[in-house]
XYZ file of C-alpha atoms in Angstrom:
305
model
C 65.407 126.171 88.748
C 67.324 124.744 91.681
C 70.973 123.776 91.176
C 71.380 119.975 91.352
C 73.022 118.575 94.469
C 75.881 117.044 92.525
C 76.714 120.411 90.843
C 76.778 122.156 94.231
C 78.916 119.472 95.758
C 81.465 119.561 92.935
C 81.491 123.381 93.058
C 82.286 123.392 96.763
C 84.861 120.608 96.333
C 86.784 122.714 93.802
C 86.910 125.613 96.271
C 87.905 123.303 99.114
C 90.699 121.704 97.094
C 92.171 125.155 96.283
C 92.089 126.159 99.934
C 93.770 122.876 100.908
C 96.453 123.753 98.423
C 97.006 127.085 100.164
C 97.377 125.239 103.470
C 99.893 122.787 102.013
C 102.013 125.608 100.600
C 101.843 127.547 103.817
C 102.994 124.610 105.998
C 105.934 124.024 103.626
C 106.766 127.694 103.641
C 106.882 127.811 107.456
C 109.222 124.808 107.485
C 107.861 122.812 110.415
C 106.130 119.822 108.709
C 105.149 118.120 111.987
C 105.885 114.640 110.559
C 104.531 111.568 112.303
C 104.751 108.009 110.959
C 101.457 106.257 110.493
C 103.246 103.108 109.410
C 106.568 102.109 108.030
C 107.388 104.486 105.142
C 103.973 106.174 105.504
C 104.394 109.722 106.875
C 101.684 112.166 107.841
C 102.355 115.914 108.162
C 100.705 118.924 109.618
C 99.661 119.821 106.077
C 97.789 116.466 105.755
C 95.966 117.085 109.004
C 95.067 120.706 108.372
C 94.014 120.139 104.778
C 91.695 117.249 105.749
C 90.056 119.245 108.498
C 89.437 122.035 105.996
C 87.878 119.794 103.369
C 85.902 117.474 105.598
C 84.529 120.183 107.862
C 83.652 122.548 105.000
C 81.833 119.863 102.962
C 80.270 118.403 106.137
C 78.712 121.701 107.139
C 77.171 122.285 103.725
C 76.159 118.631 102.988
C 75.554 117.061 106.437
C 73.965 113.862 105.124
C 76.664 113.079 102.573
C 79.110 110.353 103.563
C 82.733 111.734 103.542
C 85.712 109.382 103.851
C 89.113 110.916 104.386
C 92.495 109.312 104.458
C 93.697 110.783 107.705
C 92.435 109.632 111.105
C 92.110 113.056 112.680
C 90.702 113.415 116.132
C 89.367 116.637 117.587
C 88.085 119.598 115.681
C 89.594 122.705 114.131
C 90.227 125.581 116.480
C 89.357 128.262 113.946
C 86.648 128.934 111.430
C 89.360 130.258 109.191
C 89.676 126.891 107.470
C 85.963 126.660 106.699
C 85.341 127.234 102.991
C 81.984 128.830 102.130
C 82.487 130.032 98.525
C 81.535 128.007 95.529
C 83.132 127.734 92.111
C 81.049 129.750 89.673
C 82.556 127.916 86.654
C 81.151 124.624 87.888
C 77.745 126.108 88.697
C 77.478 127.375 85.088
C 77.603 123.885 83.672
C 74.500 121.880 82.855
C 74.266 118.814 85.066
C 73.479 115.613 83.065
C 69.862 114.489 83.417
C 70.924 111.139 85.004
C 72.558 113.019 87.891
C 70.171 115.896 88.338
C 68.132 114.151 90.990
C 70.879 112.368 92.929
C 70.246 112.350 96.658
C 72.720 112.731 99.500
C 72.346 109.147 100.621
C 73.606 107.946 97.234
C 76.858 109.927 97.489
C 80.241 109.124 99.001
C 83.015 111.735 98.835
C 86.556 110.268 98.979
C 89.216 112.710 100.201
C 92.960 112.497 100.051
C 94.012 115.874 101.490
C 97.622 115.475 100.451
C 98.369 112.736 97.977
C 102.142 112.118 97.767
C 103.057 112.917 101.373
C 106.378 111.067 101.039
C 107.240 113.190 98.043
C 106.160 116.306 99.932
C 108.589 115.523 102.744
C 111.420 114.670 100.307
C 111.132 117.804 98.186
C 109.341 116.305 95.086
C 106.612 118.848 95.509
C 105.319 118.809 91.937
C 104.132 115.209 92.617
C 101.731 116.409 95.344
C 97.967 116.708 94.700
C 94.786 117.242 96.634
C 92.129 114.669 95.664
C 88.358 114.913 96.130
C 86.370 112.188 94.408
C 82.565 111.980 94.269
C 80.905 108.588 93.741
C 77.190 107.870 93.266
C 75.970 104.378 94.098
C 79.565 103.188 94.159
C 80.659 104.644 90.813
C 82.930 107.707 90.429
C 81.086 110.481 88.567
C 82.909 113.713 89.450
C 86.275 114.700 90.840
C 88.875 117.338 91.570
C 92.680 117.098 91.357
C 94.512 120.194 92.618
C 98.264 120.603 92.200
C 99.494 123.103 94.761
C 103.010 123.404 93.192
C 102.335 123.261 89.459
C 103.444 126.665 88.287
C 105.535 129.760 89.080
C 102.823 132.084 90.341
C 102.214 130.172 93.587
C 98.563 129.408 93.111
C 98.789 125.911 91.669
C 96.262 124.543 89.265
C 92.925 122.689 89.505
C 91.630 119.995 87.195
C 87.997 118.966 87.645
C 85.373 117.070 85.708
C 82.017 115.306 85.680
C 80.932 112.382 83.580
C 78.618 113.701 80.868
C 79.992 117.252 81.162
C 83.692 117.024 80.452
C 87.045 117.985 82.062
C 88.314 121.424 82.748
C 91.662 122.906 83.767
C 93.795 120.218 82.086
C 96.287 120.739 79.221
C 96.244 117.821 76.766
C 99.679 117.071 75.350
C 100.000 118.378 71.845
C 101.804 117.363 69.649
C 101.902 113.695 70.735
C 104.978 112.299 72.504
C 107.959 111.767 70.251
C 109.203 108.493 71.828
C 107.851 105.284 70.342
C 106.054 102.554 72.284
C 103.691 102.738 75.257
C 104.509 105.151 78.065
C 103.552 103.691 81.473
C 103.262 105.657 84.685
C 104.347 103.667 87.750
C 105.087 104.172 91.385
C 108.245 106.111 92.342
C 108.593 104.950 95.932
C 107.151 101.401 95.820
C 108.750 100.089 92.613
C 109.328 96.340 93.178
C 109.851 93.133 91.192
C 106.105 92.689 90.556
C 105.874 96.144 89.007
C 109.068 95.551 87.023
C 107.807 92.234 85.656
C 104.486 93.736 84.667
C 106.065 96.634 82.871
C 108.369 94.300 81.004
C 105.354 92.173 79.950
C 103.571 95.203 78.649
C 106.698 95.970 76.643
C 106.620 99.633 77.516
C 108.715 101.994 75.423
C 109.109 104.413 78.275
C 108.490 104.329 82.040
C 107.520 107.273 84.137
C 108.288 106.740 87.805
C 106.085 109.261 89.564
C 104.917 109.826 93.101
C 101.266 110.100 94.075
C 98.255 108.414 92.466
C 96.659 111.741 91.576
C 99.837 112.862 89.793
C 99.971 109.566 87.800
C 96.302 109.988 86.856
C 97.126 113.468 85.501
C 99.883 111.983 83.360
C 97.272 109.773 81.689
C 94.560 112.500 81.554
C 96.916 114.871 79.782
C 98.510 112.298 77.504
C 102.007 112.142 79.009
C 101.442 108.462 79.688
C 99.261 105.813 77.999
C 98.466 104.100 81.315
C 98.878 104.161 85.043
C 99.729 100.647 86.245
C 99.915 99.545 89.871
C 99.804 95.664 89.809
C 99.696 95.091 93.544
C 97.785 96.224 96.605
C 98.694 99.499 98.246
C 96.419 102.273 96.956
C 93.115 103.162 98.609
C 89.791 104.410 97.331
C 90.671 108.003 98.194
C 93.760 107.719 95.996
C 91.791 106.699 92.888
C 88.173 108.028 93.039
C 88.906 111.556 91.828
C 91.245 110.500 89.075
C 88.905 107.754 87.912
C 86.007 110.141 87.775
C 87.938 112.661 85.674
C 89.299 109.970 83.413
C 85.811 108.621 82.882
C 84.594 112.110 81.946
C 87.177 111.967 79.079
C 86.042 108.537 78.023
C 88.825 106.626 79.796
C 88.702 103.534 81.952
C 89.876 102.367 85.320
C 89.709 98.775 86.601
C 91.705 96.624 88.933
C 94.500 94.598 87.324
C 92.248 91.605 86.974
C 89.811 93.717 84.930
C 87.008 94.363 87.405
C 85.546 97.771 88.213
C 86.508 99.342 91.541
C 83.539 99.651 93.885
C 83.408 102.894 95.874
C 80.605 101.993 98.254
C 81.719 102.669 101.864
C 80.689 99.165 102.869
C 83.541 97.786 100.723
C 87.212 97.658 101.708
C 88.966 100.953 101.450
C 91.942 99.108 99.910
C 92.310 98.573 96.165
C 93.440 95.010 96.851
C 93.702 93.923 93.282
C 95.766 96.837 91.928
C 94.889 99.637 89.534
C 94.941 99.966 85.769
C 93.929 103.349 84.288
C 93.868 104.177 80.582
C 92.459 106.778 78.233
C 92.467 104.385 75.296
C 93.068 100.713 74.610
C 92.237 99.449 78.029
C 91.360 95.829 77.086
C 94.479 95.383 74.991
C 96.695 96.565 77.835
C 94.805 94.420 80.376
C 95.538 91.351 78.288
C 99.269 92.081 78.522
C 99.348 91.874 82.300
C 100.993 88.545 83.158
C 98.726 85.704 84.025
C 100.750 85.035 87.190
C 100.126 88.575 88.348
C 96.364 88.246 87.800
C 96.261 84.873 89.565
C 98.153 86.221 92.518
C 95.841 89.267 92.836
C 92.734 87.182 92.379
C 93.730 85.014 95.365
C 93.841 87.950 97.711
C 90.886 88.581 100.001
C 89.483 91.962 101.027
């Protein structure tokens, strides 16, 4: 029986994310980050560029009719086939693809790629905040994803968390026993913490605040139970920041919406910006949504794509 397209795509995405992690470590080890500023406080490094070429070219060769959207605007092509990933992840291929996804076609799929999420942290030495994100959406809904942490352990190989809705999540380490501190623990931005974020966290009445870099890193905090929610009550994140994390969280039974309570649409015809913020939870999503200040929701609702 032929392996379903979605299983093959996720398998290749896991391998690509691991290779991108190698590239990111290698660039840091060499020491010349090749930083250019895309915008104020928005750096891009040689690791971003090389990792995106690796992922997009590798997936593009194998799945030429799948739409792939990457964060970086990279012109030209790679000078060496050394970055082309051909191997697949056998662990992914061994899973049974859910019936509802077994006949998905290439035209239904969009792959959202952030080759190095947390670039600012990467340049400032907060390397454990860095992730590689590959999210797979079908008809605008995230269904599978990969989050790779290049600097997560002491053996130099990093770690990879992946999942598919209807199958489960693999590579993660759920927090056990539960956190000792009382009250909700909320993961928020490290580098873009402003008054809106502060007011929202206060309204939620969080018992503890985790200021973390990178959307993928904050999703991992929720996925593994270190945080009850990831809250970003303003514009700033993009679809490539959230697709992988949302897919993996959904595979665990969690929920992601904007901060008004609406699902995020991952069709490529929609804006790449998450204009109305991000709220991601494993449990108790509606209760937390109701705690977001009315003023914040009204302000977000007034924004246009």
